Coordinates of C-alpha atoms and ligand atoms in Angstrom, one line a residue:
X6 CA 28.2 14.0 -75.8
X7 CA 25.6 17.0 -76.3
X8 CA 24.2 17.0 -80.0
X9 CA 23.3 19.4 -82.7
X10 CA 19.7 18.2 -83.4
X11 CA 16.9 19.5 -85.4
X12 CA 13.3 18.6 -84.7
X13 CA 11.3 19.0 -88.1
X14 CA 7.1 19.2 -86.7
X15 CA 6.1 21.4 -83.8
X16 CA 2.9 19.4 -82.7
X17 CA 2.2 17.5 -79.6
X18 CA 5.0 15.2 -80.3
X19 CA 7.6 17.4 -81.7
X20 CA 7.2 20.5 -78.8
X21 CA 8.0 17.5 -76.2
X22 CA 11.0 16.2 -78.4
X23 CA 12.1 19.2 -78.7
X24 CA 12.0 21.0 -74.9
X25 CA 12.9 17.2 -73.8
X26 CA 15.8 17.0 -75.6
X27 CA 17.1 20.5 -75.0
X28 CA 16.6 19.5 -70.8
X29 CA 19.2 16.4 -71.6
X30 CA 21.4 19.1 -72.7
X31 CA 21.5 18.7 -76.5
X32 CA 21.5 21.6 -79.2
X33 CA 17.9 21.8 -80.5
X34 CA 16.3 23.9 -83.2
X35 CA 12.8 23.2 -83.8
X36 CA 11.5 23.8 -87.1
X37 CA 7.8 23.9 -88.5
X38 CA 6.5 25.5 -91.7
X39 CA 3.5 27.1 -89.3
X40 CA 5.1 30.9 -88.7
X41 CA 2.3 31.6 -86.5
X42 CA 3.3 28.7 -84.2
X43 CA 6.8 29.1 -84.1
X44 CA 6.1 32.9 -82.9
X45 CA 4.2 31.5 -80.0
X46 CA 6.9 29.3 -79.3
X47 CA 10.0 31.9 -79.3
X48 CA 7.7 33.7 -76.8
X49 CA 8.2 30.3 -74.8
X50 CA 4.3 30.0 -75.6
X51 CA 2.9 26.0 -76.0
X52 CA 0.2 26.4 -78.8
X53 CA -1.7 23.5 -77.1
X54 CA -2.8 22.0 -73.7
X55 CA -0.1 20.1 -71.9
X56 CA 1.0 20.1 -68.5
X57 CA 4.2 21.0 -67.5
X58 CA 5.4 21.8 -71.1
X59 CA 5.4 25.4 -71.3
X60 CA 7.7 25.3 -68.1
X61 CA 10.1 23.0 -69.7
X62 CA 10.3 24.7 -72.9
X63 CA 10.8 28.0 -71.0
X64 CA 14.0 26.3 -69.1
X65 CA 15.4 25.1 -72.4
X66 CA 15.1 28.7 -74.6
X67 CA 16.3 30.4 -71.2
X68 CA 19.3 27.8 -71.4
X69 CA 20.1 28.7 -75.0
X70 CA 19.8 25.3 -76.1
X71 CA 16.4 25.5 -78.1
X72 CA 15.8 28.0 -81.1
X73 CA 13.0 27.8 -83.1
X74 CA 13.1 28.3 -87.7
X75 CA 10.1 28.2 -90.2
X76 CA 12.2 26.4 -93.1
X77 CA 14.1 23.3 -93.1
X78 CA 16.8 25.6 -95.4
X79 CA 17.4 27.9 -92.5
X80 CA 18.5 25.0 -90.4
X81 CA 22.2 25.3 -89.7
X82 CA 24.4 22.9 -91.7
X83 CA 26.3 21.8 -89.0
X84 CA 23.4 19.5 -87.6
X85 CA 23.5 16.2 -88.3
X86 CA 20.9 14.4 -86.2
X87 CA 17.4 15.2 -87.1
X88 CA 14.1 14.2 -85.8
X89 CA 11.0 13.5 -88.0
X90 CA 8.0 14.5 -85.8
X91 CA 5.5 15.7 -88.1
X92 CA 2.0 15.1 -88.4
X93 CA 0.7 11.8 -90.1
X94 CA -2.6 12.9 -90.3
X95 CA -5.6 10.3 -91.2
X96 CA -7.2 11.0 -94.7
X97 CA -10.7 11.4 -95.4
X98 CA -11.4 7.8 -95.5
X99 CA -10.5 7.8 -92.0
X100 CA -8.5 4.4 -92.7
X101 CA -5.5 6.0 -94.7
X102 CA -2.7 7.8 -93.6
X103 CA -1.6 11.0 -95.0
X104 CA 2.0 11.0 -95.1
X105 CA 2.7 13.4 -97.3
X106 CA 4.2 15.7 -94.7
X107 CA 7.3 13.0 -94.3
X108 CA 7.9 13.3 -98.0
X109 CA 7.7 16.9 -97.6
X110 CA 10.0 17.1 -94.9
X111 CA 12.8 14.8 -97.2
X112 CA 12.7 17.3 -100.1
X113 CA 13.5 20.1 -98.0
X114 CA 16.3 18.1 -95.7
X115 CA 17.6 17.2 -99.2
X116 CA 19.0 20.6 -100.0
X117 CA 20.4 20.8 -96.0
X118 CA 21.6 17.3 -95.2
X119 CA 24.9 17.1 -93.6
X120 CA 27.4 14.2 -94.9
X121 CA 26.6 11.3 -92.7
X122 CA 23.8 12.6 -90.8
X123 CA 21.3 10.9 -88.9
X124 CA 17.7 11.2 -89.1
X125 CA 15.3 9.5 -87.1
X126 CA 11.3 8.8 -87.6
X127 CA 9.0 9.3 -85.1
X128 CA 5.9 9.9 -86.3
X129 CA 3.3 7.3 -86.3
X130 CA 3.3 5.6 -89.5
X131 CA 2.2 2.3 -91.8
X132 CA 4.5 -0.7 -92.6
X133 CA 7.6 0.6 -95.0
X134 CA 7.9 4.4 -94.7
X135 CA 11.1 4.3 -93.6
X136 CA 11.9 2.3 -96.5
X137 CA 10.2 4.5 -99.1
X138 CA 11.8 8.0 -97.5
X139 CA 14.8 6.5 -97.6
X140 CA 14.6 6.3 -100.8
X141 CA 12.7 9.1 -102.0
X142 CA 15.7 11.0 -100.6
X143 CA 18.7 8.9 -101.6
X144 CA 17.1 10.2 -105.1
X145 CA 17.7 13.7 -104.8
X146 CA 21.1 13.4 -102.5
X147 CA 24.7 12.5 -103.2
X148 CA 25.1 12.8 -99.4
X149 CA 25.3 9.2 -97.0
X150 CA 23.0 9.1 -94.4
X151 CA 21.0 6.9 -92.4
X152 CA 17.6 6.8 -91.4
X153 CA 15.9 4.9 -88.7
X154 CA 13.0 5.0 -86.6
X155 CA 12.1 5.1 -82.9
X156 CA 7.9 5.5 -82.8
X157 CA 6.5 7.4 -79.6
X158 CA 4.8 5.6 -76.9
X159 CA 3.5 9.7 -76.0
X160 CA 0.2 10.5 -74.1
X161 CA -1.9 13.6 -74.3
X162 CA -1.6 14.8 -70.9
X163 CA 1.4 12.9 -69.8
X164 CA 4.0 13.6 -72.8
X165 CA 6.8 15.0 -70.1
X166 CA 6.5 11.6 -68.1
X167 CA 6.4 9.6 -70.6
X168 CA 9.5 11.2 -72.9
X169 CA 11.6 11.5 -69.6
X170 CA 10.4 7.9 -68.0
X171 CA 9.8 5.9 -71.1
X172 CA 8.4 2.5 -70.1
X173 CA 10.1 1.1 -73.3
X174 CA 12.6 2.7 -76.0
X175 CA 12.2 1.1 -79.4
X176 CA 14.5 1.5 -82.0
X177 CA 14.4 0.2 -85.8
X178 CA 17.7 0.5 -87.5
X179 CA 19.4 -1.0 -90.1
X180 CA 22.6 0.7 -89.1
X181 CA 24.8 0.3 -85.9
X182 CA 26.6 4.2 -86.1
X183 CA 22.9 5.7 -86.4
X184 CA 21.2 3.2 -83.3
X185 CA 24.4 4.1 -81.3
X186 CA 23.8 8.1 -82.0
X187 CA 20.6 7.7 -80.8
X188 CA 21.3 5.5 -78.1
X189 CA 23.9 8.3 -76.4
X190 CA 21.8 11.2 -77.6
X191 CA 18.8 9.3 -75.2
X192 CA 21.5 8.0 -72.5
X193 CA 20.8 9.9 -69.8
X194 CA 17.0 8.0 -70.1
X195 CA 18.5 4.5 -70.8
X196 CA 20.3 4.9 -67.7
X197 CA 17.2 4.8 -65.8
X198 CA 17.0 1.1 -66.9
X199 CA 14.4 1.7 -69.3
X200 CA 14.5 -1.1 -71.7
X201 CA 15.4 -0.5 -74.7
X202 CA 14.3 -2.8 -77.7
X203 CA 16.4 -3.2 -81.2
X204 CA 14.6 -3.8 -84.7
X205 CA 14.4 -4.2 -88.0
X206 CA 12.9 -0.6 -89.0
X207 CA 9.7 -2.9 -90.6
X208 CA 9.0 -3.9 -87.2
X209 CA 9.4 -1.2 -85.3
X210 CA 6.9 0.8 -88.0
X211 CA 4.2 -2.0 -86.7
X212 CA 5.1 -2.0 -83.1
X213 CA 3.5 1.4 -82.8
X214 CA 0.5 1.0 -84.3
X215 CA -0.1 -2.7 -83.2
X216 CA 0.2 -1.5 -79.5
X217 CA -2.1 1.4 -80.4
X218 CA -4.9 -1.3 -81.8
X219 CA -4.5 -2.8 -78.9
X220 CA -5.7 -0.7 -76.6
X221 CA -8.2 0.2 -78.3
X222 CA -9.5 -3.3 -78.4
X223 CA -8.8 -3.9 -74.6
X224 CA -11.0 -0.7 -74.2
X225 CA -13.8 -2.2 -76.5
X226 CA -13.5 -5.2 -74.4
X227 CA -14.2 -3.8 -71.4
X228 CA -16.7 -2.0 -73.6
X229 CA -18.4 -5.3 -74.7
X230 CA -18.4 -6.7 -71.5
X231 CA -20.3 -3.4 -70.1
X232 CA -22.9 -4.4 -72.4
X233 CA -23.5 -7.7 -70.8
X234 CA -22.8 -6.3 -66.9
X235 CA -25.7 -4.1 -67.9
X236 CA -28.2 -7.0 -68.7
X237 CA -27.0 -9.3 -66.0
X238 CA -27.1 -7.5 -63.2
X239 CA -23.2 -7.1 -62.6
X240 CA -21.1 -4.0 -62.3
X241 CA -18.1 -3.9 -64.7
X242 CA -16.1 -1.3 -62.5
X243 CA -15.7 -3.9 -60.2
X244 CA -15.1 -6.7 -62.7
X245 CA -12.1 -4.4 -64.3
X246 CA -11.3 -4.5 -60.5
X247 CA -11.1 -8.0 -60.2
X248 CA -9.9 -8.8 -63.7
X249 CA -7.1 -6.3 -63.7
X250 CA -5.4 -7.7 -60.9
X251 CA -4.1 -10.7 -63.3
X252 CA -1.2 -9.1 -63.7
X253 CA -1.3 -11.3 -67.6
X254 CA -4.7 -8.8 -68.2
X255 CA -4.0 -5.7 -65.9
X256 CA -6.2 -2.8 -65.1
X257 CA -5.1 0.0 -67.0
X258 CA -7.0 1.0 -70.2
X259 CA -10.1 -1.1 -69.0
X260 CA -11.7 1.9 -68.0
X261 CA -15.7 1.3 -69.9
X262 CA -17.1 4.6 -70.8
X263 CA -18.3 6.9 -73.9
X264 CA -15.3 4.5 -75.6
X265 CA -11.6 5.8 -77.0
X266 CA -11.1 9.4 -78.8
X267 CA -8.4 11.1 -79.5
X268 CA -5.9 11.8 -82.6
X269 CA -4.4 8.1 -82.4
X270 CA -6.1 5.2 -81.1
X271 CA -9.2 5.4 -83.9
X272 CA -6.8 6.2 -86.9
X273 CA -4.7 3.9 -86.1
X274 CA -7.1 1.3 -85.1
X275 CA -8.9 1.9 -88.7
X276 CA -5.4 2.1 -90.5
X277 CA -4.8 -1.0 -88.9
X278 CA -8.0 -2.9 -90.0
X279 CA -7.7 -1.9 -93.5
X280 CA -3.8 -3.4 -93.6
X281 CA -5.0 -6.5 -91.9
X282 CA -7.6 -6.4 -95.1
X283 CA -5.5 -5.6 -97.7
X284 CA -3.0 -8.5 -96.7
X285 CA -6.0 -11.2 -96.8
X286 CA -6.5 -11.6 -93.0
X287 CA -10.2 -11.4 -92.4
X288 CA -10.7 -12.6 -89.4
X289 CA -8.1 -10.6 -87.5
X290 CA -9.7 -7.6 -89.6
X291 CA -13.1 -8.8 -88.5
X292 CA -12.0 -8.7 -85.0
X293 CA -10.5 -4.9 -85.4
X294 CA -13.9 -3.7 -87.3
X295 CA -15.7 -4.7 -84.4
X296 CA -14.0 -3.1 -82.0
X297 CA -14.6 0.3 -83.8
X298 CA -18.1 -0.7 -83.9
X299 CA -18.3 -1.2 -79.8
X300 CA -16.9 1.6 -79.7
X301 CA -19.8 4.0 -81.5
X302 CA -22.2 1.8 -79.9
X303 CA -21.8 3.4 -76.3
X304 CA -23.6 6.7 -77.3
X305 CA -26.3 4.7 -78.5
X306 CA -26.6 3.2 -74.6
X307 CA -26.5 6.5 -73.2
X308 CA -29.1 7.8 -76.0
X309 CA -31.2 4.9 -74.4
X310 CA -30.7 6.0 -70.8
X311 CA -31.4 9.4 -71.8
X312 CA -34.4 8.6 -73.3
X313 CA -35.1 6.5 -69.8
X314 CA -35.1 9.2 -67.6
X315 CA -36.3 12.6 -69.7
X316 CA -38.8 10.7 -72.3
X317 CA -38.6 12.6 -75.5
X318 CA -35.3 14.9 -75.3
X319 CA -36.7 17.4 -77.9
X320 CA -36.3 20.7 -76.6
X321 CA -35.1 19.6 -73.5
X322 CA -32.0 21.0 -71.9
X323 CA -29.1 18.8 -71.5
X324 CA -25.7 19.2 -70.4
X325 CA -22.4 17.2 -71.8
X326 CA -19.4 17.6 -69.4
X327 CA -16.4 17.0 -71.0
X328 CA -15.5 18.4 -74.7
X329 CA -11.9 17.3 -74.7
X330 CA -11.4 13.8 -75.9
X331 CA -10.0 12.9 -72.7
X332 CA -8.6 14.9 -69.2
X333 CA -6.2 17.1 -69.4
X334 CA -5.4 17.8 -72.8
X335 CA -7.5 20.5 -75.3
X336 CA -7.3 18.3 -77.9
X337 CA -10.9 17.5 -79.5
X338 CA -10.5 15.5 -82.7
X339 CA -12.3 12.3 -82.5
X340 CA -14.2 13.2 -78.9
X341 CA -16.5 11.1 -77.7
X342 CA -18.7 13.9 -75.6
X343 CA -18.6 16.3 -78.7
X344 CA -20.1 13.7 -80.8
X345 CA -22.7 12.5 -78.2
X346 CA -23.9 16.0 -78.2
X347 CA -24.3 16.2 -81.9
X348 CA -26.2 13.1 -81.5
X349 CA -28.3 14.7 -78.7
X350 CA -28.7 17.7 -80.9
X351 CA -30.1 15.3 -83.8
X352 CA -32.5 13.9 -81.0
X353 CA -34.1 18.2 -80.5
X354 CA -32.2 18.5 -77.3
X355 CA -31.0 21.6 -76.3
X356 CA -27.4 20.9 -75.4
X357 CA -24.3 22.7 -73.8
X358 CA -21.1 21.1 -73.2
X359 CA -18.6 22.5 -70.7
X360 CA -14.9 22.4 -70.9
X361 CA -12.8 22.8 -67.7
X362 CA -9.9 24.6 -70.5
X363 CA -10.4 25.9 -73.4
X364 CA -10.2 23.5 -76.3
X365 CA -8.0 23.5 -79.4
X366 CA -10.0 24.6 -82.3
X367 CA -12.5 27.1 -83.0
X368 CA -15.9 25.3 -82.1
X369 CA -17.4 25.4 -85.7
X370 CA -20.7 28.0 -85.8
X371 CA -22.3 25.3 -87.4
X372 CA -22.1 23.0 -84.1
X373 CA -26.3 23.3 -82.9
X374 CA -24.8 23.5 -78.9
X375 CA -23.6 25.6 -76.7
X376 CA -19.6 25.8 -75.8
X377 CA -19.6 27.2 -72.4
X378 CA -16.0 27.1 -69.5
X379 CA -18.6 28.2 -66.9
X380 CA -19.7 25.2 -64.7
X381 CA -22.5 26.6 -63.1
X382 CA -23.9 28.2 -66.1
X383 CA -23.4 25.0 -68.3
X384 CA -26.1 23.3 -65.4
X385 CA -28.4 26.2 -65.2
X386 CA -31.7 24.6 -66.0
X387 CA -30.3 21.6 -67.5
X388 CA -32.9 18.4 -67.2
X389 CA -30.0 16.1 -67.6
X390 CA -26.0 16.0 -66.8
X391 CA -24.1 14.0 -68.5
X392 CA -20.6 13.0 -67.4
X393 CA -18.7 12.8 -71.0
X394 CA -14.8 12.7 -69.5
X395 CA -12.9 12.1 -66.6
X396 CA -11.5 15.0 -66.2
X397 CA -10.3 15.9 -61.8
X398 CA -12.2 18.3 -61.6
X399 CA -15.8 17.0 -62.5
X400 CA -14.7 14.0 -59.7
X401 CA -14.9 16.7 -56.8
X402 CA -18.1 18.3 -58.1
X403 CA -20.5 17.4 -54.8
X404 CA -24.4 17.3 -55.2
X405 CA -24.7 20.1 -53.2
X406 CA -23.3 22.2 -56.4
X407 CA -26.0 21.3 -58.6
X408 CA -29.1 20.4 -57.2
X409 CA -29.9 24.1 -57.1
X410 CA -29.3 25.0 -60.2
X411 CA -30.5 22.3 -62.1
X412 CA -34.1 22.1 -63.8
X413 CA -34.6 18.1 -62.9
X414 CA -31.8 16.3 -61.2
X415 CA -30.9 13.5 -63.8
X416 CA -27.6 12.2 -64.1
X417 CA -25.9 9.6 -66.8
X418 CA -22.1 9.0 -66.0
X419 CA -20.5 7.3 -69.2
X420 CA -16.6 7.8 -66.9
X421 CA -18.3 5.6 -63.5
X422 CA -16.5 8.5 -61.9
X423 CA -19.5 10.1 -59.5
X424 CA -20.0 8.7 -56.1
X425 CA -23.3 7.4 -56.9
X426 CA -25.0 6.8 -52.8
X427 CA -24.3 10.6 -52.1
X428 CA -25.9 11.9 -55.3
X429 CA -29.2 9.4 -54.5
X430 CA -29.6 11.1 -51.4
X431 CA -30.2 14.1 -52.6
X432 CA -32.7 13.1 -55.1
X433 CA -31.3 12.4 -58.1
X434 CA -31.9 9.7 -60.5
X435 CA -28.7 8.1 -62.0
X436 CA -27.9 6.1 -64.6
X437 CA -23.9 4.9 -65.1
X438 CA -22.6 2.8 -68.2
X439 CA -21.6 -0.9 -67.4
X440 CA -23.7 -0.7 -64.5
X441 CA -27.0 -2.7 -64.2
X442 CA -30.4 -1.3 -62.3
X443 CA -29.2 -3.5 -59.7
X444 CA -25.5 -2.8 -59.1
X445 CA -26.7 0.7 -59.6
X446 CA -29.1 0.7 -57.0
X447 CA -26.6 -1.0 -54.7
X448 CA -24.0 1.5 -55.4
Ligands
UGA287 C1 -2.5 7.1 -77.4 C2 -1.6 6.0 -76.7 O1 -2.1 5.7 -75.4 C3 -0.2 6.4 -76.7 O2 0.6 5.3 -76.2 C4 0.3 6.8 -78.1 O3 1.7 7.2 -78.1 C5 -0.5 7.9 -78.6 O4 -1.9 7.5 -78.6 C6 -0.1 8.3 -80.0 O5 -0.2 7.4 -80.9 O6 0.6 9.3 -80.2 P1 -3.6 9.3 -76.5 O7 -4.2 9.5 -77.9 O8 -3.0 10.5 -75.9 O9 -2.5 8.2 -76.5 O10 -4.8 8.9 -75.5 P2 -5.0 7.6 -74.6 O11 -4.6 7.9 -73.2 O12 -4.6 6.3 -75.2 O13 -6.6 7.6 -74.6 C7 -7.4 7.4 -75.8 C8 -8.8 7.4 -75.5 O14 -9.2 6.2 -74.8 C9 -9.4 8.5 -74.7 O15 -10.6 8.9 -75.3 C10 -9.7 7.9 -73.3 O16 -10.7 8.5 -72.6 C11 -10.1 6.5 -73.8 N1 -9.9 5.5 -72.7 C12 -8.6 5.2 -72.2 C13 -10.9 4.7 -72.2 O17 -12.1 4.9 -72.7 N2 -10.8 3.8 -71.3 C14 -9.5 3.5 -70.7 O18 -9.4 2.7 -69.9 C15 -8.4 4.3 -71.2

């Protein structure tokens, strides 16, 4: 049966809920204290960088079912299922979580709440939230309600897919009515056979960010191992080849590189770390430290191979290609070009890094490089490209495009995602992370 649903959060996660649920035929406002945003959105404008969105979210406002408010009081009374997307940002010390907009959120669905309603977490957030916002708001409400949770398994870049074709639905509920809401409010995905997983709402807090620690570690892994491939003469492309096919390791997320960015896996790698601290389990603590550490170590390789091919990089021009934090998204928090080229900046260099898209923020003045959309200008002169993300478009670049405009044709790809024998041949020098001189020069 179609629902009357709210969405309280208008990010990456709560623009998808929203538009996704309005496509399965529910009742959707969206609500988010940002006026500015929710402008954009009546326009049936997505304030970030995700395909295919802006399309759906057109469909549902065109369709009547989606309608955007800037309060939680203007909500209309007769919803009773509400969705918790907001942002759980990290706080300063990086290994906290900032949920202050989830307490924020209760206070105002305090003076709204229906009898009976529903309302269902799915922000990212540390062991017992649920627990202490259910609380917080049985404080200031007379009203029953339940509240479970059902984290997102969301992707920058692939949100639709993975909303519409879930690989796993998890829900943690300490009530059968609410699961079963959400279990027919989501039916039309079920019946895809995705699997869907009942918890406790503890567990399904720590399922989220456990899987999220994960792959970060699988990614340090493959990081780790890069290290050694380098100084044994191996190539770890083709060992994540060969070691992905055990279907018990796989071979997604063992992509070595610049290491893991992004708005998720490091907060929630770091969150997790200090939990596993704070509940006495230092070796399991010990093991996620390092993987953080593996991670910052890759600029320091491609530092060294810079300094490999140019000599001193003061004053020389280098390029960074790749702002985003990862293809196809905008989103730069936590990217692992933007902070190589601060660290090739700190070295003298003289760097700009291209974007295929605009990005997100406002490139702070402060930042001592050069933001630049236009390929061919970004290379003009450079002494060095450096291949930062993976993005499509950087994988059809030939040779033939640069070697003309280029100063001295050095390459370092931190994605492995050049084809290596065509560049050689015309003349440049390359260096890619994971590989050894040897694999590299029988690439
Ligand atoms: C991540 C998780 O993958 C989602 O399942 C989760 O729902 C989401 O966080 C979230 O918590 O909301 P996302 O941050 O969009 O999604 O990015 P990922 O696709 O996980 O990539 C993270 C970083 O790892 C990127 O910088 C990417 O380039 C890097 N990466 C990924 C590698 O270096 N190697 C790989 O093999 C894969």
């Amino acid at each position: 049966m179609p629902k009357k649903t709210s969405v309280i959060g208008l990010g990456y996660l709560g623009v998808t809920q929203a538009a996704v649920l309005a496509s399965l035929g529910h009742e959707v406002t969206g609500v988010d204290t940002d006026k500015t945003k929710i402008d954009l959105l009546r326009q049936g404008k997505v304030p970030f960088y995700e395909p295919g969105l802006e399309d759906l979210l057109n469909n549902a406002i065109g369709s009547g079912r989606l309608r955007f408010c800037d309060t939680i009081s203007e909500l209309p009374k007769e919803i009773d299922l509400h969705f918790l997307c907001v942002g759980t940002p990290a706080k300063d010390s990086g290994a906290e979580v900032d949920t202050s907009y989830l307490r924020e959120a209760m206070n105002s669905l305090a003076t709204v709440i229906a009898e009976n309603a529903t309302i269902v977490g799915r922000s990212t957030v540390p062991v017992g939230t649920a627990d202490e916002l259910e609380a917080q708001l049985s404080a200031l409400t007379s009203k029953k309600f339940d509240l479970i949770w059902n984290p997102e398994f969301l992707s920058e870049g692939t949100a639709i897919r993975n909303s519409l074709d879930p690989e796993r639905i998890v829900i943690g509920s300490n009530s059968a009515r609410a699961e079963a809401i959400l279990r027919d409010t989501y039916r039309e995905i079920i019946a895809r056979d995705v699997p869907v997983i009942s918890l406790d709402r503890r567990t399904s807090e720590l399922v989220k960010i456990a899987s999220n620690a994960f792959l970060a570690l699988k990614i340090s892994y493959i990081n780790g191992v890069a290290e050694i491939a380098e100084k044994t003469g191996a190539s770890t492309a083709q060992l994540a080849d060969a070691m992905g096919l055990d279907s018990r390791i796989g071979r997604k997320f063992l992509n070595n590189g610049l290491g893991f960015g992004g708005g998720c896996l490091p907060k929630d790698l770091a969150g997790f770390a200090k939990f596993a601290e704070e509940k006495g389990s230092s070796a399991f603590y010990q093991m996620l430290q390092s993987a953080s550490i593996i991670n910052e170590d890759r600029q320091n390789k491609v530092i060294e191979f810079a300094k490999e091919l140019l000599g001193d990089l003061a004053g020389r021009k280098i390029t960074v290609l790749g702002a985003s934090f990862k293809k196809n998204t905008d989103d730069v928090r936590n990217s692992p070009g933007l902070s190589l080229a601060k660290t090739l900046v700190g070295h003298g260099a003289a760097v700009v890094v291209h974007n295929p898209i605009p990005i997100s923020v406002k490139m702070p003045t402060e930042m001592a490089f050069n933001f630049s959309l236009d390929l061919d200008e970004a290379v003009l002169g450079s002494s060095l490209v450096i291949f930062a993300s993976d993005w499509d478009s950087y994988k059809k670049i030939s040779p033939e495009d640069f070697t003309q405009r280029v100063q001295e044709k050095n390459i370092i790809d931190a994605r492995s995602i050049i084809q290596a024998k065509e560049w050689k041949s015309f003349g440049w020098k390359i260096r890619i992370l994971g590989e050894s001189q040897e694999a590299q020069a029988n690439g």
